[in-house]
Amino acid sequence: MSAETARGTDSETASEIVSVTGWGRTAPSAARLVRPRTYAQAVAAVRNCGARGGIPRGLGRAYGDAAQNAGGSVIDLTGLDRIHVIDAGDGGVLCDAGVSLHRLTEVLLPLGWFVPVTPGTRYVTVGGAIGADIHGKNHHVSGSFTRHVLSFELLTADGTIRTVEQGTDLFDATAGGMGLTGVVLTARIRLQPVGTSLMSVDTERAADLDDLMARLTAGDHRYRYSVAWIDLLARGAATGRAVLTRGDHAPPAALPARARRDPLAFRPSRLPAAPALLPSGLLTRTTVGLFNELWYRRAPRARTGELQSLSAFFHPLDGVPHWNRVYGRDGFVQYQFVVGYGQEDTLRRIVGRISARRCPSFLAVLKRFGDADPGWLSFPRPGWTLALDIPAGLPGLGAFLDELDEEVVTAGGRVYLAKDSRLRPELLSAMYPRLDDFRALRAELDPRGVFVSDLARRLNFQESS
């Protein structure tokens, strides 16, 4: 988790006072960090949050301030990390909320099962995956994470542990609710069957944004997983040029003889961690432009059936521990939005504006979303989603992103709360039409405002329109 060095110890509660940040490292705030190791300790942590309340936290991969709580409590769930039941026949698992997707993969892949939805990192807890209702490269086929969660146990503000079933209001409020309805303790999840630990991957280059959108629209139905890396520094006729990568789990027959001896082996590679004291300013328009040029040129014009490991296909950045340090002390902002099908001109304008402003982003991806999920604050909806990382110290960045927000909301789109660190609160209800329902349920379930975060305060989650 991205918690900086402890500044002291609260001996009465045996909890540390720490400076906590999101993965973007942009807005640290001091909080009392509590690490329960049992459900009883988790109940006690909620009951003893104090006047500033508390918020659950997993491995700290929310990019902004969703799992921070200045002056209050942050409840670290990573100590609740047991896998209780595995149904190897039907593909189900019951586990604690603090179990990571990495751990699930280690345990379940040798049995022929894979997590149904994974984002760009496997170092996310199950509780965090529910709270953010994470999505992956397969949303157009499989939806988001909570579509595959059958039920979970939720510790609410009054200290009660409730079993919450799929299809109920409390389930839908918690799915994507950013931890503001309570603390998820356990979850029952339906898994994806696989025959090997390798992916069969097709790669192709797209000359510009229109070429990319045409390829995605025409071919995504043939693939379970699909994602495009975009060069947002390319301009002119090359604006939006991209490398499109799509694939599916490789069948055993596709493996070479050596790999067939252990077709479900999981051996992710790891490089040395990024240094802790990198200066800001390494990622400039020049350095990122050079990287983007090399990345685009080295990609094949068209290649089919390449075998890749799960970690290389889904989680290439996990191979570099603490890769977020590359952005230096200033950190970075991740900006992700979605606009619906039929709003392609909005996407073109935004990509054009980012390109014209020369935003130095080397982690920019475009995907297509499928049907919306029932979570009241779930991010995905049918349409196009673009995510990009931008150094936080870029001059005028806040005002520029505010302008992009206006384009997004005018088009009926929204930004992703799990990655947000700077959205203006007056836009929230326009982006999330079920916000008032969420606020009403929270007011009934948590009238004292026990569960609160820096994000919730910044976006005025307590207010009703």
Coordinates of C-alpha atoms in Angstrom, one line a residue:
M1 CA 0.0 0.0 0.0
S2 CA 1.1 3.5 -0.6
A3 CA 1.5 4.6 3.0
E4 CA 4.5 6.7 3.8
T5 CA 6.7 6.2 6.9
A6 CA 4.8 6.2 10.1
R7 CA 5.0 9.4 12.1
G8 CA 4.0 8.0 15.5
T9 CA 2.1 5.4 17.3
D10 CA -1.3 5.6 19.0
S11 CA -0.6 3.1 21.8
E12 CA -4.2 3.1 23.0
T13 CA -5.5 1.5 19.8
A14 CA -2.2 -0.1 18.7
S15 CA -2.5 1.7 15.4
E16 CA 0.0 3.8 13.5
I17 CA -0.4 7.4 12.5
V18 CA 0.8 7.5 8.8
S19 CA 0.8 9.7 5.8
V20 CA -1.4 7.9 3.2
T21 CA -1.5 8.5 -0.5
G22 CA -3.1 6.9 -3.6
W23 CA -1.1 5.2 -6.3
G24 CA -0.7 8.6 -8.0
R25 CA 1.0 10.0 -4.9
T26 CA -0.5 13.4 -5.4
A27 CA -2.4 14.4 -2.2
P28 CA -1.1 12.7 1.0
S29 CA -3.1 13.0 4.2
A30 CA -2.4 11.8 7.7
A31 CA -4.7 9.2 9.2
R32 CA -4.8 6.5 11.9
L33 CA -4.1 3.2 10.2
V34 CA -5.8 0.2 11.8
R35 CA -4.9 -3.3 10.7
P36 CA -7.5 -5.9 11.9
R37 CA -6.5 -9.5 11.7
T38 CA -9.9 -10.9 12.7
Y39 CA -13.5 -10.0 12.0
A40 CA -14.0 -9.1 15.6
Q41 CA -11.1 -6.6 15.3
A42 CA -12.7 -5.2 12.2
V43 CA -15.9 -4.6 14.0
A44 CA -14.0 -2.9 16.8
A45 CA -12.2 -0.7 14.3
V46 CA -15.5 0.5 12.8
R47 CA -17.0 1.1 16.2
N48 CA -14.0 3.1 17.3
C49 CA -13.4 5.2 14.2
G50 CA -13.9 8.5 16.0
A51 CA -15.4 11.8 14.9
R52 CA -13.6 11.8 11.5
G53 CA -14.9 8.3 10.6
G54 CA -13.1 5.6 8.7
I55 CA -12.7 4.1 5.3
P56 CA -11.6 0.6 4.3
R57 CA -8.4 0.2 2.2
G58 CA -6.8 -2.7 0.4
L59 CA -3.4 -2.6 -1.4
G60 CA -3.6 1.1 -2.2
R61 CA -4.0 0.9 -6.0
A62 CA -6.8 3.5 -6.2
Y63 CA -5.0 6.3 -8.0
G64 CA -6.5 9.2 -6.1
D65 CA -7.9 9.8 -2.6
A66 CA -10.6 7.2 -2.4
A67 CA -8.9 5.2 0.3
Q68 CA -7.6 8.2 2.4
N69 CA -9.2 9.8 5.4
A70 CA -7.5 12.9 6.7
G71 CA -7.6 13.1 10.5
G72 CA -9.7 9.9 10.7
S73 CA -9.2 6.2 10.4
V74 CA -8.1 4.0 7.5
I75 CA -8.9 0.3 8.0
D76 CA -6.3 -1.8 6.2
L77 CA -8.0 -5.1 5.3
T78 CA -4.9 -6.9 4.0
G79 CA -4.6 -8.9 7.2
L80 CA -7.9 -10.6 6.4
D81 CA -6.5 -12.7 3.6
R82 CA -7.8 -16.3 4.0
I83 CA -9.2 -18.4 1.1
H84 CA -11.9 -20.4 2.9
V85 CA -13.5 -22.6 0.2
I86 CA -12.7 -23.5 -3.4
D87 CA -15.2 -25.4 -5.5
A88 CA -12.8 -26.8 -8.1
G89 CA -15.7 -28.5 -9.9
D90 CA -18.1 -25.6 -10.4
G91 CA -15.5 -22.8 -10.2
G92 CA -16.4 -20.9 -7.1
V93 CA -14.4 -19.4 -4.3
L94 CA -15.2 -18.0 -0.9
C95 CA -12.4 -15.7 0.4
D96 CA -11.7 -12.8 2.7
A97 CA -11.8 -9.3 1.2
G98 CA -8.1 -8.8 1.8
V99 CA -7.1 -11.6 -0.5
S100 CA -5.4 -10.2 -3.6
L101 CA -6.1 -11.2 -7.2
H102 CA -2.4 -12.2 -7.4
R103 CA -3.0 -14.7 -4.5
L104 CA -6.2 -16.0 -6.1
T105 CA -4.3 -16.6 -9.4
E106 CA -1.5 -18.4 -7.6
V107 CA -3.9 -20.8 -5.9
L108 CA -6.6 -21.2 -8.6
L109 CA -4.8 -21.2 -11.8
P110 CA -3.2 -24.7 -11.2
L111 CA -6.8 -25.9 -10.7
G112 CA -7.9 -24.6 -14.1
W113 CA -9.6 -21.4 -13.0
F114 CA -8.9 -17.7 -13.5
V115 CA -10.3 -14.6 -12.0
P116 CA -13.3 -13.5 -14.1
V117 CA -12.2 -9.8 -14.4
T118 CA -8.8 -8.4 -13.8
P119 CA -7.6 -4.8 -14.2
G120 CA -4.1 -3.7 -15.3
T121 CA -2.7 -4.9 -11.9
R122 CA -3.2 -8.1 -10.0
Y123 CA -2.2 -6.4 -6.8
V124 CA -5.8 -5.5 -6.0
T125 CA -7.8 -7.0 -3.1
V126 CA -11.2 -8.6 -3.6
G127 CA -12.7 -5.9 -1.4
G128 CA -11.1 -3.2 -3.5
A129 CA -12.3 -4.9 -6.6
I130 CA -15.9 -4.8 -5.3
G131 CA -15.6 -1.2 -4.0
A132 CA -14.3 0.1 -7.3
D133 CA -16.3 -2.5 -9.4
I134 CA -13.2 -2.9 -11.4
H135 CA -13.2 -3.7 -15.1
G136 CA -10.7 -5.2 -17.5
K137 CA -10.0 -5.9 -21.1
N138 CA -13.0 -8.2 -21.3
H139 CA -15.8 -5.8 -20.3
H140 CA -17.4 -6.1 -23.7
V141 CA -17.9 -9.8 -23.0
S142 CA -17.8 -10.3 -19.2
G143 CA -18.8 -7.0 -17.7
S144 CA -17.2 -5.7 -14.5
F145 CA -16.0 -7.6 -11.4
T146 CA -19.2 -7.6 -9.3
R147 CA -21.2 -9.2 -12.1
H148 CA -19.3 -12.4 -11.0
V149 CA -19.8 -11.8 -7.2
L150 CA -22.6 -13.9 -5.9
S151 CA -22.7 -12.4 -2.4
F152 CA -20.5 -10.8 0.2
E153 CA -20.5 -10.1 3.9
L154 CA -20.6 -6.4 4.7
L155 CA -19.7 -4.8 8.0
T156 CA -22.0 -1.8 8.3
A157 CA -21.7 1.4 10.4
D158 CA -23.7 0.0 13.4
G159 CA -21.2 -2.9 13.8
T160 CA -23.6 -5.4 12.2
I161 CA -22.3 -8.0 9.6
R162 CA -24.8 -8.5 6.9
T163 CA -24.9 -11.1 4.1
V164 CA -25.6 -9.1 0.9
E165 CA -26.9 -11.0 -2.1
Q166 CA -26.6 -10.1 -5.8
G167 CA -29.6 -8.1 -7.1
T168 CA -30.4 -6.2 -3.8
D169 CA -30.1 -2.4 -3.4
L170 CA -27.3 -2.8 -0.9
F171 CA -25.3 -5.0 -3.3
D172 CA -25.8 -2.4 -6.1
A173 CA -24.8 0.5 -3.8
T174 CA -21.7 -1.3 -2.6
A175 CA -20.6 -2.3 -6.1
G176 CA -18.6 0.7 -7.2
G177 CA -19.5 2.5 -3.9
M178 CA -15.9 3.2 -3.0
G179 CA -16.1 1.7 0.4
L180 CA -18.8 4.2 1.6
T181 CA -21.5 1.6 2.5
G182 CA -19.3 -0.5 4.8
V183 CA -16.4 -2.9 5.0
V184 CA -16.6 -6.0 2.8
L185 CA -15.3 -8.9 4.9
T186 CA -15.8 -12.0 2.6
A187 CA -17.0 -12.6 -0.9
R188 CA -18.3 -15.6 -3.0
I189 CA -17.0 -15.3 -6.6
R190 CA -17.7 -17.2 -9.7
L191 CA -14.5 -18.0 -11.7
Q192 CA -13.5 -18.3 -15.4
P193 CA -12.4 -21.8 -16.6
V194 CA -9.0 -21.9 -18.5
G195 CA -7.0 -24.8 -20.0
T196 CA -3.6 -23.1 -19.8
S197 CA -1.7 -20.2 -18.3
L198 CA -0.8 -18.8 -21.7
M199 CA -2.7 -16.3 -24.0
S200 CA -3.1 -16.5 -27.7
V201 CA -2.6 -12.9 -28.8
D202 CA -3.2 -11.0 -32.1
T203 CA -1.4 -7.6 -32.5
E204 CA -1.9 -5.0 -35.2
R205 CA -1.1 -1.4 -35.8
A206 CA -3.7 1.3 -36.5
A207 CA -2.7 4.3 -38.4
D208 CA -4.9 6.8 -36.6
L209 CA -7.9 7.1 -34.3
D210 CA -10.6 6.4 -36.9
D211 CA -8.7 3.4 -38.1
L212 CA -8.4 2.1 -34.6
M213 CA -12.1 2.6 -33.8
A214 CA -13.1 0.9 -37.0
R215 CA -10.9 -2.1 -36.2
L216 CA -12.3 -2.3 -32.6
T217 CA -15.9 -2.1 -33.8
A218 CA -15.4 -4.7 -36.6
G219 CA -13.5 -7.3 -34.6
D220 CA -13.9 -7.1 -30.9
H221 CA -16.8 -9.7 -31.0
R222 CA -14.2 -12.3 -32.0
Y223 CA -12.1 -11.8 -28.8
R224 CA -12.6 -12.2 -25.1
Y225 CA -10.0 -9.6 -24.3
S226 CA -9.2 -6.4 -26.2
V227 CA -7.2 -3.2 -25.6
A228 CA -5.4 -0.5 -27.6
W229 CA -2.3 1.5 -26.6
I230 CA -2.6 5.0 -28.1
D231 CA 0.2 7.4 -28.9
L232 CA -1.3 10.7 -27.6
L233 CA 1.7 12.7 -28.7
A234 CA 1.2 11.9 -32.4
R235 CA -0.3 14.7 -34.4
G236 CA -1.6 15.5 -37.8
A237 CA -2.6 12.5 -39.9
A238 CA -1.2 10.2 -37.2
T239 CA -3.4 11.5 -34.4
G240 CA -4.5 8.6 -32.3
R241 CA -2.3 6.0 -33.9
A242 CA -2.3 2.9 -31.9
V243 CA -1.2 -0.7 -31.2
L244 CA -4.2 -3.0 -30.9
T245 CA -3.8 -6.2 -28.8
R246 CA -6.5 -8.8 -28.6
G247 CA -6.6 -12.4 -27.5
D248 CA -8.0 -15.3 -25.5
H249 CA -6.8 -18.1 -23.3
A250 CA -4.7 -20.5 -25.3
P251 CA -6.0 -24.1 -25.5
P252 CA -3.6 -26.9 -24.6
A253 CA -3.2 -27.9 -28.2
A254 CA -1.7 -24.5 -29.0
L255 CA 1.2 -25.0 -26.6
P256 CA 4.6 -26.2 -27.6
A257 CA 5.7 -29.6 -26.3
R258 CA 7.7 -28.2 -23.4
A259 CA 4.8 -26.0 -22.1
R260 CA 2.4 -28.9 -22.3
R261 CA 4.2 -30.6 -19.4
D262 CA 2.9 -28.0 -17.0
P263 CA 0.2 -26.1 -19.0
L264 CA -1.1 -24.2 -16.0
A265 CA 2.2 -23.0 -14.5
F266 CA 2.2 -19.4 -13.2
R267 CA 5.6 -17.8 -13.1
P268 CA 5.4 -14.0 -13.4
S269 CA 8.7 -12.3 -13.9
R270 CA 9.8 -9.3 -11.8
L271 CA 12.4 -6.6 -12.5
P272 CA 14.2 -4.5 -9.8
A273 CA 11.9 -2.0 -8.1
A274 CA 12.0 1.6 -9.3
P275 CA 14.3 3.8 -7.1
A276 CA 12.5 5.6 -4.3
L277 CA 14.2 9.0 -5.0
L278 CA 13.7 9.7 -8.7
P279 CA 13.5 13.4 -9.6
S280 CA 10.4 14.9 -11.2
G281 CA 10.7 15.9 -14.8
L282 CA 12.1 12.7 -16.3
L283 CA 8.9 12.1 -18.3
T284 CA 8.9 15.1 -20.6
R285 CA 7.4 15.5 -24.0
T286 CA 10.8 14.6 -25.5
T287 CA 11.4 11.4 -23.5
V288 CA 7.8 10.2 -23.8
G289 CA 7.7 11.1 -27.4
L290 CA 10.8 9.0 -28.0
F291 CA 9.3 6.1 -26.1
N292 CA 6.0 6.3 -28.0
E293 CA 7.8 6.4 -31.3
L294 CA 9.9 3.3 -30.5
W295 CA 6.9 1.5 -29.0
Y296 CA 4.7 2.1 -32.1
R297 CA 7.5 1.2 -34.6
R298 CA 8.5 -2.0 -32.9
A299 CA 5.0 -3.3 -32.8
P300 CA 4.2 -5.7 -35.7
R301 CA 1.9 -4.4 -38.4
A302 CA -0.1 -7.6 -38.0
R303 CA 0.7 -10.7 -36.0
T304 CA -1.6 -13.6 -35.0
G305 CA -1.4 -16.4 -32.5
E306 CA 1.6 -15.2 -30.4
L307 CA 1.7 -17.0 -27.1
Q308 CA 2.2 -14.7 -24.1
S309 CA 2.1 -15.4 -20.4
L310 CA -0.8 -14.2 -18.3
S311 CA 1.3 -11.6 -16.6
A312 CA 2.8 -10.2 -19.8
F313 CA -0.7 -9.8 -21.4
F314 CA -2.7 -8.6 -18.4
H315 CA -0.2 -7.0 -16.0
P316 CA 3.1 -5.9 -17.7
L317 CA 3.6 -3.1 -15.2
D318 CA 3.4 -5.5 -12.2
G319 CA 6.8 -6.7 -13.3
V320 CA 8.3 -3.4 -12.1
P321 CA 7.6 -3.0 -8.4
H322 CA 6.7 0.6 -7.4
W323 CA 6.6 1.8 -11.1
N324 CA 4.6 4.8 -9.9
R325 CA 7.9 6.3 -8.6
V326 CA 8.9 6.9 -12.2
Y327 CA 6.9 10.1 -12.1
G328 CA 9.0 11.6 -9.3
R329 CA 8.0 13.4 -6.2
D330 CA 5.1 15.3 -7.8
G331 CA 3.3 12.0 -8.7
F332 CA 0.8 11.7 -11.6
V333 CA -2.8 12.0 -12.4
Q334 CA -4.7 9.2 -14.1
Y335 CA -7.6 10.4 -16.1
Q336 CA -10.2 7.9 -17.3
F337 CA -13.5 8.7 -18.9
V338 CA -16.2 6.9 -20.9
V339 CA -18.5 8.3 -23.5
G340 CA -21.3 6.4 -25.2
Y341 CA -21.5 4.9 -28.6
G342 CA -22.6 7.6 -31.0
Q343 CA -20.3 10.1 -29.2
E344 CA -17.3 9.3 -31.4
D345 CA -16.9 13.0 -32.3
T346 CA -16.4 13.8 -28.6
L347 CA -13.7 11.2 -28.3
R348 CA -12.0 12.6 -31.4
R349 CA -12.1 16.1 -30.0
I350 CA -10.6 15.0 -26.7
V351 CA -7.9 12.9 -28.3
G352 CA -7.1 15.9 -30.6
R353 CA -7.0 18.3 -27.7
I354 CA -4.7 16.0 -25.6
S355 CA -2.4 15.6 -28.7
A356 CA -2.4 19.3 -29.5
R357 CA -1.4 20.1 -25.9
R358 CA 1.4 17.6 -26.0
C359 CA 0.5 15.8 -22.8
P360 CA 3.4 13.5 -22.1
S361 CA 1.5 10.2 -21.5
F362 CA 3.1 6.9 -22.3
L363 CA 0.3 4.9 -20.6
A364 CA -2.8 5.6 -22.6
V365 CA -5.3 2.9 -23.5
L366 CA -8.6 2.8 -25.3
K367 CA -11.2 0.1 -24.8
R368 CA -14.8 -0.6 -25.7
F369 CA -17.3 -1.3 -22.9
G370 CA -20.3 -3.6 -23.2
D371 CA -23.6 -3.5 -21.3
A372 CA -23.7 -1.4 -18.1
D373 CA -23.5 -3.2 -14.8
P374 CA -26.2 -2.6 -12.1
G375 CA -23.9 -0.9 -9.5
W376 CA -25.3 2.6 -8.8
L377 CA -21.8 4.2 -9.0
S378 CA -20.2 1.6 -11.3
F379 CA -18.1 3.4 -13.9
P380 CA -18.6 1.3 -17.1
R381 CA -21.4 2.0 -19.5
P382 CA -21.7 1.0 -23.2
G383 CA -19.2 3.1 -25.1
W384 CA -15.5 4.2 -25.5
T385 CA -13.2 4.5 -22.5
L386 CA -9.9 6.2 -22.6
A387 CA -7.4 6.2 -19.7
L388 CA -4.1 8.1 -19.5
D389 CA -1.4 9.0 -17.0
I390 CA -0.1 12.5 -16.9
P391 CA 2.6 14.0 -14.7
A392 CA 0.9 16.0 -11.9
G393 CA 3.4 18.9 -12.3
L394 CA 2.4 19.7 -15.9
P395 CA 1.6 23.4 -16.0
G396 CA -2.2 24.2 -16.3
L397 CA -3.1 20.5 -16.0
G398 CA -6.1 21.1 -13.6
A399 CA -7.8 23.7 -15.8
F400 CA -7.2 21.6 -18.9
L401 CA -8.8 18.5 -17.3
D402 CA -11.7 20.6 -16.1
E403 CA -12.3 21.5 -19.7
L404 CA -12.2 17.8 -20.7
D405 CA -14.7 17.0 -17.9
E406 CA -17.1 19.5 -19.5
E407 CA -16.9 17.7 -22.8
V408 CA -17.4 14.4 -21.1
V409 CA -20.5 15.4 -19.1
T410 CA -22.0 17.2 -22.1
A411 CA -21.7 13.9 -24.0
G412 CA -23.4 12.0 -21.2
G413 CA -20.2 10.4 -20.0
R414 CA -18.4 10.1 -16.7
V415 CA -15.0 9.8 -15.1
Y416 CA -13.8 6.8 -13.0
L417 CA -14.0 7.6 -9.3
A418 CA -11.3 4.9 -8.5
K419 CA -8.8 6.9 -10.5
D420 CA -10.1 10.5 -9.8
S421 CA -8.2 13.0 -7.7
R422 CA -9.6 16.3 -8.9
L423 CA -13.2 16.2 -10.3
R424 CA -15.4 19.2 -9.4
P425 CA -18.3 18.1 -7.1
E426 CA -21.0 19.8 -9.1
L427 CA -20.4 17.4 -12.0
L428 CA -20.8 14.2 -10.0
S429 CA -24.6 13.9 -10.2
A430 CA -24.7 14.6 -13.9
M431 CA -22.2 11.8 -14.4
Y432 CA -23.8 9.3 -12.0
P433 CA -27.6 9.5 -12.3
R434 CA -28.1 7.1 -9.3
L435 CA -26.2 9.3 -7.0
D436 CA -29.2 10.5 -5.0
D437 CA -30.3 6.9 -4.5
F438 CA -26.9 6.1 -3.2
R439 CA -26.9 9.1 -0.8
A440 CA -30.4 8.2 0.5
L441 CA -29.3 4.6 1.2
R442 CA -26.2 5.8 3.0
A443 CA -28.2 8.2 5.0
E444 CA -30.4 5.4 6.2
L445 CA -27.6 2.9 6.7
D446 CA -25.0 5.2 8.1
P447 CA -26.8 8.3 9.6
R448 CA -23.7 9.4 11.6
G449 CA -21.4 9.3 8.6
V450 CA -19.1 6.7 10.0
F451 CA -17.7 5.7 6.5
V452 CA -16.0 8.7 4.9
S453 CA -13.0 9.4 2.8
D454 CA -11.1 12.3 1.3
L455 CA -12.8 11.6 -2.0
A456 CA -16.2 11.6 -0.3
R457 CA -15.5 15.0 1.4
R458 CA -14.1 16.5 -1.8
L459 CA -17.1 15.4 -3.9
N460 CA -19.7 16.2 -1.2
F461 CA -21.1 12.7 -1.0
Q462 CA -23.1 13.7 2.1
E463 CA -25.2 16.3 0.3
S464 CA -28.5 15.6 -1.5
S465 CA -29.5 17.5 -4.6

